[in-house]
Coordinates of C-alpha atoms in Angstrom, one line a residue:
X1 CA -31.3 -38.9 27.4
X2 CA -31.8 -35.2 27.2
X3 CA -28.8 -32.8 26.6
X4 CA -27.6 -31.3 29.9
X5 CA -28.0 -27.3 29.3
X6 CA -24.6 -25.3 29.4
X7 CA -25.7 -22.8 31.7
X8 CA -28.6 -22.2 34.2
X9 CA -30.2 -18.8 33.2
X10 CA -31.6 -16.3 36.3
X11 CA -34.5 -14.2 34.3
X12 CA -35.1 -11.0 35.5
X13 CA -37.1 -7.6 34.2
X14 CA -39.7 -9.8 32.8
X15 CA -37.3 -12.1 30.9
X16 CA -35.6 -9.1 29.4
X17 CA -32.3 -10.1 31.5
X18 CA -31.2 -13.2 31.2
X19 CA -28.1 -14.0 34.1
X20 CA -25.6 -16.9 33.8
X21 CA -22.7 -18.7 35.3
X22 CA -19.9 -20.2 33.4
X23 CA -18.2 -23.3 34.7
X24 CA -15.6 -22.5 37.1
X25 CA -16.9 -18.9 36.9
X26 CA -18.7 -16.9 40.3
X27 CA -18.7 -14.3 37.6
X28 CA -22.5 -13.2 36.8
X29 CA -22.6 -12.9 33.1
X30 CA -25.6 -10.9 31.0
X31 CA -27.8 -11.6 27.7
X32 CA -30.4 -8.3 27.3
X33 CA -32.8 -8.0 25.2
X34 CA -34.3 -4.2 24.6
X35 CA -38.1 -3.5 24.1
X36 CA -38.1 -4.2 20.4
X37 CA -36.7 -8.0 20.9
X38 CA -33.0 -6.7 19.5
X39 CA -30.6 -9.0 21.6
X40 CA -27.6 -6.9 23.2
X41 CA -24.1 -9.2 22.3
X42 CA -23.8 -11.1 25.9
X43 CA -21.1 -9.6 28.5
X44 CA -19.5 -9.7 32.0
X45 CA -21.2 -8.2 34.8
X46 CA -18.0 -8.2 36.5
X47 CA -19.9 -9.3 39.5
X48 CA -20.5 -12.3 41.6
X49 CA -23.6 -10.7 43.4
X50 CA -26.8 -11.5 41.7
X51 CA -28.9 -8.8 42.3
X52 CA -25.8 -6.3 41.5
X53 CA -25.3 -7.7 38.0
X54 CA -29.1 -7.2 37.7
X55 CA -28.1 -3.2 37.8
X56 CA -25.1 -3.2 35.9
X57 CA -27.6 -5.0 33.3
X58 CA -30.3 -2.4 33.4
X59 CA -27.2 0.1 33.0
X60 CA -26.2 -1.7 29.9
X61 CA -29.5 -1.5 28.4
X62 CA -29.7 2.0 28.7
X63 CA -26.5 2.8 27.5
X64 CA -27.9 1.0 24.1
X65 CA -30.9 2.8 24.0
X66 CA -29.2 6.0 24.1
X67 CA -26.9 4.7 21.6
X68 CA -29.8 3.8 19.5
X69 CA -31.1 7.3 19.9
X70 CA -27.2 8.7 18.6
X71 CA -27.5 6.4 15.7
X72 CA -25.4 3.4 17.0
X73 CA -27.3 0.2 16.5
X74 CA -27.2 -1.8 19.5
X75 CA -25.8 -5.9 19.0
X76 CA -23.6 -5.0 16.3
X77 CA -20.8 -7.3 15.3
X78 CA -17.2 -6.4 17.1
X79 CA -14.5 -5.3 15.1
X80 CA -12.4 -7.9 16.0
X81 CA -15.0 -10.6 14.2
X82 CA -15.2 -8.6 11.1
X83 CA -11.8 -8.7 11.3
X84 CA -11.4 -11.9 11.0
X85 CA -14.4 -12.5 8.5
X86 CA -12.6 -10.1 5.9
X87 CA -8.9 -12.0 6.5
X88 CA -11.1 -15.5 6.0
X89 CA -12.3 -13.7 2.7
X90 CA -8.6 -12.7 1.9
X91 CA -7.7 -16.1 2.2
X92 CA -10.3 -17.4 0.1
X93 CA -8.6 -15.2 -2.5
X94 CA -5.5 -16.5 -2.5
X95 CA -6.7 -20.1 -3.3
X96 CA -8.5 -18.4 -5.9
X97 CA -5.7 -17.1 -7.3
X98 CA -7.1 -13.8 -7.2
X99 CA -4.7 -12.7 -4.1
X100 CA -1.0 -13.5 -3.3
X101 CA -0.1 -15.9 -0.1
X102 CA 2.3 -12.9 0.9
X103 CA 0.4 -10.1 0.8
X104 CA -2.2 -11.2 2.9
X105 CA 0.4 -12.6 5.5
X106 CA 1.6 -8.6 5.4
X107 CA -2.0 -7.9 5.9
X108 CA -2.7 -10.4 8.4
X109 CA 0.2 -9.1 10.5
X110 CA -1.0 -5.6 10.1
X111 CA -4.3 -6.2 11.5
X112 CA -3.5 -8.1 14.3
X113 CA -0.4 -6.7 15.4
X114 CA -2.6 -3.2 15.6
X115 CA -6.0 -2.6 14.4
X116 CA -7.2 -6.5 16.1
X117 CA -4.9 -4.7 19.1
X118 CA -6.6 -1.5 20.1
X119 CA -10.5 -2.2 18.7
X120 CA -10.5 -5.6 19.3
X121 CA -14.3 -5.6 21.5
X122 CA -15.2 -2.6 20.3
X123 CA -18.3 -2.6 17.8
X124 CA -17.8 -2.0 14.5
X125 CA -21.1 0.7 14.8
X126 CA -19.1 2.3 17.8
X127 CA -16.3 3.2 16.0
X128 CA -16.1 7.2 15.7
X129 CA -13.9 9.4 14.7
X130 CA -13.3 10.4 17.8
X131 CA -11.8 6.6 18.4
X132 CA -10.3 6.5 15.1
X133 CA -8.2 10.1 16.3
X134 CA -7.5 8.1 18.9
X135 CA -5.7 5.0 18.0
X136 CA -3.8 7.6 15.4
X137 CA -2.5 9.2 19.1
X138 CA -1.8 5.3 20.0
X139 CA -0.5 4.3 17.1
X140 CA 1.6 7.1 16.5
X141 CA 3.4 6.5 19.8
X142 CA 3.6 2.5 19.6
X143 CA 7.3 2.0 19.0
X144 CA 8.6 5.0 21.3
X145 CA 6.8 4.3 24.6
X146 CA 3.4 2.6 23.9
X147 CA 3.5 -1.5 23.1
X148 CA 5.9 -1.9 20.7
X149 CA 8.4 0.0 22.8
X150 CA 8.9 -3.3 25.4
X151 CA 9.2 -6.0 22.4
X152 CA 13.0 -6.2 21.7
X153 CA 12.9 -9.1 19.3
X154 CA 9.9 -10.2 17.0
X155 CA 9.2 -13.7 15.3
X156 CA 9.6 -13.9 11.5
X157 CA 8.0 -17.0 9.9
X158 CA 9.6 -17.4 6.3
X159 CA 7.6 -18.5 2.9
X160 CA 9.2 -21.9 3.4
X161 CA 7.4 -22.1 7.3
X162 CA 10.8 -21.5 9.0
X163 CA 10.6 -19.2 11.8
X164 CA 13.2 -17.0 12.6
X165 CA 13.8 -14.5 15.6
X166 CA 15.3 -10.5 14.7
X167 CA 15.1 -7.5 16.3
X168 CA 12.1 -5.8 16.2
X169 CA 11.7 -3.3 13.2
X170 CA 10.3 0.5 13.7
X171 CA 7.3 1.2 10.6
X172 CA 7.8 4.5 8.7
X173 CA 4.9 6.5 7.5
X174 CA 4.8 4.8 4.6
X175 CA 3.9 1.8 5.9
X176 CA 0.9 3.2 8.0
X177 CA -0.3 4.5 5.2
X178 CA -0.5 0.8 4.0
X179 CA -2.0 0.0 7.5
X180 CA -4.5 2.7 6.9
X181 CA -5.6 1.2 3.6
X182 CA -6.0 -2.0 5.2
X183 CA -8.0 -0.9 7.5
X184 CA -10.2 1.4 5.0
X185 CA -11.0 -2.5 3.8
X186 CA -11.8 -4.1 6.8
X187 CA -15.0 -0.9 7.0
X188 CA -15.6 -1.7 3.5
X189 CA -16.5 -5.3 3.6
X190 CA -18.5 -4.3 6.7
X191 CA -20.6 -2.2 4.8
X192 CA -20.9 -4.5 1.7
X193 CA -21.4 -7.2 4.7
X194 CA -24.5 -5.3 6.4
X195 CA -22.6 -4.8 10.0
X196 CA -22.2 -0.9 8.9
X197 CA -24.6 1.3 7.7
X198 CA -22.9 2.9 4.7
X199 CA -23.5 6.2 6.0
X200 CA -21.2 5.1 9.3
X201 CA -18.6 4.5 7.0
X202 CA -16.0 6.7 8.6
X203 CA -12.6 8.4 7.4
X204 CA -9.1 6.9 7.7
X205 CA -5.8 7.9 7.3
X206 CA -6.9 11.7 7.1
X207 CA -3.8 12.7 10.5
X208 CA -0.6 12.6 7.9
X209 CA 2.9 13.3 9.1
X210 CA 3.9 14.9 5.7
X211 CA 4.5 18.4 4.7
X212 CA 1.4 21.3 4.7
X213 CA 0.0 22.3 1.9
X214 CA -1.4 26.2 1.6
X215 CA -5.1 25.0 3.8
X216 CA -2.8 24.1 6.5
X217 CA -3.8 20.4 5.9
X218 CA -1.2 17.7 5.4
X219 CA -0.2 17.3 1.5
X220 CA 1.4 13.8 2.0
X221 CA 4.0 13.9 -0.9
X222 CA 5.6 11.4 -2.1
X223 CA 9.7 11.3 -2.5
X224 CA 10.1 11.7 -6.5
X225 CA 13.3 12.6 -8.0
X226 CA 13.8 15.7 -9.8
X227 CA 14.6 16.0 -13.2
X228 CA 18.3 16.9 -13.0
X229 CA 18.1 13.4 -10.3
X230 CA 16.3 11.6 -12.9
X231 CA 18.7 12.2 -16.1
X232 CA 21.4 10.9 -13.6
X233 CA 19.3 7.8 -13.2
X234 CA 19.2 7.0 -16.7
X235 CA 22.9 7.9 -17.2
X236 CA 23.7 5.6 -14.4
X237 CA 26.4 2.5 -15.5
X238 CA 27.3 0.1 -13.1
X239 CA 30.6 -0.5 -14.3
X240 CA 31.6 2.9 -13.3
X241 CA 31.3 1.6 -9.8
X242 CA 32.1 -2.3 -9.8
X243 CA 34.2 -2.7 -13.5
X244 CA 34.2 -6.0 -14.7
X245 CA 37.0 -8.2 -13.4
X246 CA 39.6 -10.0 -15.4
X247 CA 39.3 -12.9 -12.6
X248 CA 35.4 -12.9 -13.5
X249 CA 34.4 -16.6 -15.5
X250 CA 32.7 -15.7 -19.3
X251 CA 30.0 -17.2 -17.0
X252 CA 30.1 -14.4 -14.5
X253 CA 30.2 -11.7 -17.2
X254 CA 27.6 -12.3 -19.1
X255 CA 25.4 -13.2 -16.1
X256 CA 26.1 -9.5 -14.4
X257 CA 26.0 -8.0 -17.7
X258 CA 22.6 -9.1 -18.8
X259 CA 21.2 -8.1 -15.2
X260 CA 22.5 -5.0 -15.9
X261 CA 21.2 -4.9 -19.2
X262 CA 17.4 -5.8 -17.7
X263 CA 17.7 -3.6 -14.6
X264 CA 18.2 -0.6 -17.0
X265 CA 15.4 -1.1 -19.7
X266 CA 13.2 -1.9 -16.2
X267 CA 14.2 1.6 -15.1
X268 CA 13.9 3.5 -18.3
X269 CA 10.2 2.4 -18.7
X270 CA 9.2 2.6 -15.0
X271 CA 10.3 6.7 -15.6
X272 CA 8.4 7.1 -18.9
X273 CA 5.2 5.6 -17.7
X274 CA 4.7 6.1 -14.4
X275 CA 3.5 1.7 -13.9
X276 CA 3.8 0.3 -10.7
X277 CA 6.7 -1.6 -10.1
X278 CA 6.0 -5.0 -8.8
X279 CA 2.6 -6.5 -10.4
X280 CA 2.5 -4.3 -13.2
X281 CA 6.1 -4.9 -14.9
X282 CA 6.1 -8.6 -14.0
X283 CA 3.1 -9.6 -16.2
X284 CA 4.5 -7.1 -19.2
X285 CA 5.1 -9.1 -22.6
X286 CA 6.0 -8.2 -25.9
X287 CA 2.2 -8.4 -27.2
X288 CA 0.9 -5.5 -24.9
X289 CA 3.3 -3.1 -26.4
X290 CA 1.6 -1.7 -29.7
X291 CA 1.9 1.3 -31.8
X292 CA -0.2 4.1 -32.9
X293 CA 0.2 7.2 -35.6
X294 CA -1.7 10.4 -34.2
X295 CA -3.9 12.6 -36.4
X296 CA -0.9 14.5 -37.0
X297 CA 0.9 12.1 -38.1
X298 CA 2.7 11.4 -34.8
X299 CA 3.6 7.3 -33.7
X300 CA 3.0 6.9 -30.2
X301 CA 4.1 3.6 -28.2
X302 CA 1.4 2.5 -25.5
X303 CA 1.3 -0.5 -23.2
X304 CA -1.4 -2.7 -22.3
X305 CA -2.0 -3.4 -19.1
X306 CA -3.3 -6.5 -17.6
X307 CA -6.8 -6.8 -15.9
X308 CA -5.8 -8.7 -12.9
X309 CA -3.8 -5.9 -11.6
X310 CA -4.4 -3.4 -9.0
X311 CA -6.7 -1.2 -10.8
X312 CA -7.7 -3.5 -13.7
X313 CA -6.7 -3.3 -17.6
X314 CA -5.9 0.0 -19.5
X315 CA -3.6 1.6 -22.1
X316 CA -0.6 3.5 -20.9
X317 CA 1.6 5.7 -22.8
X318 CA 5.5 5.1 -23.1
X319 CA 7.3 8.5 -23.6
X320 CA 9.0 9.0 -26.6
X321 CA 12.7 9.1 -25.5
X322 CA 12.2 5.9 -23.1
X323 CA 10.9 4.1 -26.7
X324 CA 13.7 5.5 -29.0
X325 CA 16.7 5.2 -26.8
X326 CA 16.0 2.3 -24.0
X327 CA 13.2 0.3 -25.1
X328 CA 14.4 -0.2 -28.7
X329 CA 18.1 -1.2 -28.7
X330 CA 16.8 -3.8 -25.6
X331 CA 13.7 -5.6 -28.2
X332 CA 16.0 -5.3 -31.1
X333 CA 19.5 -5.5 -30.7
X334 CA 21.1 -9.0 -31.0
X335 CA 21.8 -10.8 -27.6
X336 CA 24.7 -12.5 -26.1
X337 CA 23.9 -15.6 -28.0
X338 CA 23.5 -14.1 -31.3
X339 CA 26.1 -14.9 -33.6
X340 CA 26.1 -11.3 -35.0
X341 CA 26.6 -8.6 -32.0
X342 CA 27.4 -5.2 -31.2
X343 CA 30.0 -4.6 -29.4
X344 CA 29.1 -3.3 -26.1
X345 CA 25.3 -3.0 -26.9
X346 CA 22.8 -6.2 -26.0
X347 CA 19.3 -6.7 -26.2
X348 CA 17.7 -9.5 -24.7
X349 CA 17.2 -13.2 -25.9
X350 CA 13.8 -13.1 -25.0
X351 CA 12.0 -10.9 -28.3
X352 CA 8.5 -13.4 -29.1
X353 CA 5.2 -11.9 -28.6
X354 CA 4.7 -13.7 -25.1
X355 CA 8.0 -13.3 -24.2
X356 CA 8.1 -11.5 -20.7
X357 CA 9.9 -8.0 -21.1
X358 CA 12.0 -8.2 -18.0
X359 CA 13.1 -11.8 -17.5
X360 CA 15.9 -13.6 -16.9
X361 CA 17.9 -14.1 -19.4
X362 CA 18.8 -17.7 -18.6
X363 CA 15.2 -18.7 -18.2
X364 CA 12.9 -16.4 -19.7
X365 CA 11.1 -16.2 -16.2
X366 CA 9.6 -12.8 -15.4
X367 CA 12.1 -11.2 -12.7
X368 CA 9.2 -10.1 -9.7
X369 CA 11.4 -7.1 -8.5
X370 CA 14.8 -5.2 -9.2
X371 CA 15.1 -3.6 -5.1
X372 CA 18.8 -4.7 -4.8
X373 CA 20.3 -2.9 -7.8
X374 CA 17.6 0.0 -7.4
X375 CA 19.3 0.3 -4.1
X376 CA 22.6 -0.2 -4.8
X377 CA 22.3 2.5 -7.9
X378 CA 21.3 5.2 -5.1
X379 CA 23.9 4.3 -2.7
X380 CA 27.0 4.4 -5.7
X381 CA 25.0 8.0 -6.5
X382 CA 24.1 9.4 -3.4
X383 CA 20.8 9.6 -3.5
X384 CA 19.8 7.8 -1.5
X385 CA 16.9 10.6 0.6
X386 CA 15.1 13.4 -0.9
X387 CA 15.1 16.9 0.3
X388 CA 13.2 16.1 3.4
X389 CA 15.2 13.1 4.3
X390 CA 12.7 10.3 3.3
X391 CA 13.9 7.1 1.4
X392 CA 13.9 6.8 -1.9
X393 CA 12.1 3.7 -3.2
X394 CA 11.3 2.0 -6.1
X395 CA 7.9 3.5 -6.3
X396 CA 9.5 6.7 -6.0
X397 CA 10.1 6.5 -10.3
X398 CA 6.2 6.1 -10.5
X399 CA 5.9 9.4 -8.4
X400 CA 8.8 10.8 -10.5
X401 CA 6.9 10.7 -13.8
X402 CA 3.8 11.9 -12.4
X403 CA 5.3 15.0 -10.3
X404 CA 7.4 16.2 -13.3
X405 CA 4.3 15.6 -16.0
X406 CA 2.4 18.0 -13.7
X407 CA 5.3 20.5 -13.4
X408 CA 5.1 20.5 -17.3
X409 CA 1.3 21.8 -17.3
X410 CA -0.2 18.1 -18.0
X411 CA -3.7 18.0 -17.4
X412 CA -4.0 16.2 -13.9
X413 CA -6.9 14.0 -15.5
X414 CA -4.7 12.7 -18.0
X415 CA -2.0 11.8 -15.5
X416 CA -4.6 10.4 -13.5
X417 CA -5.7 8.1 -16.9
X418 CA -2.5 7.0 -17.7
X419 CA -1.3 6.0 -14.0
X420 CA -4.7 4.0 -12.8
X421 CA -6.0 6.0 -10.1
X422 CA -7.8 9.6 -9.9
X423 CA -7.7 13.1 -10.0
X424 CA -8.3 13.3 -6.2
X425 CA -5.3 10.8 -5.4
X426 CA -3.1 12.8 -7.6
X427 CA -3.5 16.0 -6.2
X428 CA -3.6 14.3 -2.8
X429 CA -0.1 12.8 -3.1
X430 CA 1.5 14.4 -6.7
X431 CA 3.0 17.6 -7.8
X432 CA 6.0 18.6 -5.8
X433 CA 5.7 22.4 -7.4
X434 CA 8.6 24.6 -5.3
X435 CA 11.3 27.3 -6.0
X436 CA 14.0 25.2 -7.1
X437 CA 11.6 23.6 -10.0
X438 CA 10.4 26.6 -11.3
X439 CA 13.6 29.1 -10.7
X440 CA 13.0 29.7 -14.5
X441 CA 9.5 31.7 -13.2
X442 CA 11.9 34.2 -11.0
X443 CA 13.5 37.7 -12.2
X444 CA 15.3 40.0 -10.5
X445 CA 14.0 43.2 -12.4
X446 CA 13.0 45.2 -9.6
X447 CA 16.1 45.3 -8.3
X448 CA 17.6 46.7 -11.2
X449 CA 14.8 49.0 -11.9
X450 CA 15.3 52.6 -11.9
X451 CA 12.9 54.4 -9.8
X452 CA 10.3 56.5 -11.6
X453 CA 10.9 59.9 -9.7

């Protein structure tokens, strides 16, 4: 017995119209096709009269020829189904190993919570910058009096599948700058895909809130400590703030000492190589340190680092003072354990070749980040906010090394080199030149000079 067809089409305009009715639907609904047999994506007429939704048809068809005539291909793929292609791909990455479980979560959330949101229908080929200045306007506005403004409380589900109501949490700028990226993505894989043309492939994230550069144009600096902030960093001891207790267990002790002890070598190198904390540090062993002796006769410590990373494998260069007076008493002095110590002074247990450098002590695993003591180091200082009054984060050490290399006259190419990224993204977002950095560069001599006459 023959299939029973879904819908009963109405052709009209010599079969260039095709009407239809879904089931439980009086609703006229549309498939076109233009001259050149190109097939319009189907749509509402919004109509229940058939020879109205014949019009509104036509009207659709024109609309895509003069798109057509603007450069817009008609029938492209929505943004919402690339969307959802690109987070399938994610996915894919993750069993792969290639990807982590929560990052894409963060990215899923992102998408859908706004880009899915506000483009949703729209065509990936129809997205200009007019529209993209537009959903900045929207987006900019979403927690104050746009959607996000109604939602009191939002649902968290945890890594173990737990879900948990809170109250909802406001983004900073720092975070769309992460939704922008995201979204910079999602119009990549369309392109690599074939739904863009490459030469559609728009701009994003180019409306900052940040400070103006000399143009007029949004700099977009990054909060990076200064130098005076920096040597107070380094100088930082916890037991200042929280001594040791006599009620503490040996247990207790040597537990908080030795997180004290890795939380400080973990500092020291994140300020004397500019590395991304997070990926970068947690995959650091004692192999992908090596040394090197310079033409002048200079030894130079660099770090390898690993491939899988954000940026892939390179060699970065670990300043002088972080090797000398950090890096070395925590390889080679003896540990808690070690029958022969120094009072006061520990290194770690963990000193083999594939030893992780910042583990735990009782375990050897790699710790994955150090936010809590980062934090609570800022709040004990005060330092909590920069001169503008953004957080500091732990990020902000990676933008510390590469503001104050470029205050000392580095070459921004090198910087660039030794960071993983380019020239363009560190003049874009590096280099926090001022008065207060270079007072040195002021005099006062024409106030004290005698006048000529």
């Amino acid at each position: 017995m023959a299939r029973e067809a879904k819908q009963e089409y109405r052709y009209h305009e010599d079969g260039a119209i095709a009407l239809y009715r879904r089931p439980n639907s009086a609703m006229w609904y549309a498939r076109c096709k233009l001259d050149d047999g190109v097939a319009l994506n189907p749509f509402s007429t919004g109509t229940d009269d058939e020879r109205e939704a014949v019009k509104i048809a036509k009207k659709r068809m024109l609309y895509a020829e003069v798109d057509r005539e603007r450069g817009i291909e008609p029938g492209g793929k929505t943004f919402a189904f690339i969307a959802e292609q690109w987070l399938k791909r994610k996915r894919v990455e993750v069993e792969k190993g290639i990807s982590t479980k929560i990052k894409v979560d963060a990215y899923e959330a992102i998408v859908r919570r706004f880009h899915i949101t506000y483009f949703g229908k729209t065509k990936i080929t129809e997205i200009t910058p007019r529209k993209l200045t537009a959903y900045e306007d929207w987006r900019a506005t979403y927690w104050t009096t746009g959607p996000g403004s109604l939602a009191e409380t939002e649902t968290i589900r945890r890594k173990d599948g737990k879900e948990y109501v809170r109250k909802t949490k406001r983004i900073a700028r720092g975070k769309r700058d992460a939704e922008d990226t995201v979204l910079r993505q999602i119009f990549k894989f369309a392109v690599k895909e074939e739904y863009l043309p490459v030469e559609r492939m728009p701009t994003i994230g180019g409306k900052q809130n940040g400070s103006t550069n000399g143009n007029g144009r949004h700099s977009n600096r990054r909060p990076a400590f200064t130098a005076e902030q920096a040597t107070k960093l380094l100088n930082y001891d916890a037991n200042e703030f929280y001594p040791i207790s006599d009620k503490m267990t040996p247990e207790a002790v040597k537990r908080l000492e030795n997180d004290r002890m890795v939380f400080k070598a973990w500092l020291a190198l994140m300020l004397g190589t500019g590395l991304r904390p997070g990926k970068e540090h947690q995959a650091l062993r004692w192999r992908h340190f090596e040394q090197h002796r310079d033409q002048q006769g200079r030894d130079h410590l660099f770090v390898t680092i690993s491939k899988d990373t954000k940026t892939g494998a390179r060699t970065v260069h670990v300043d002088d003072e972080v090797y000398a007076k950090y890096l070395t008493p925590y390889k080679f002095f003896p540990s808690r354990d070690d029958e022969l110590v120094i009072a006061g002074t520990y290194g770690t247990r963990f000193k083999s070749p594939d030893d992780f450098v910042f583990c735990d002590q009782d375990t050897g695993a790699p710790i994955q980040k150090f936010d809590r003591q980062f934090h609570t180091m800022l709040r004990n200082l005060k330092m909590e906010k920069d001169d503008n009054g953004d957080p500091f984060t732990p990020y902000s050490l990676r933008h510390t090394w590469a503001t104050l290399k470029l205050n000392a006259g580095m070459d921004m190419r090198l910087v660039a080199l030794n960071m993983g990224t380019s020239p363009e993204m560190i003049h874009r977002h590096y280099g926090h030149d001022n008065t207060r950095s270079r007072a040195a560069e002021f005099t006062d001599m024409w106030l004290t000079e005698e006048d000529g006459e």
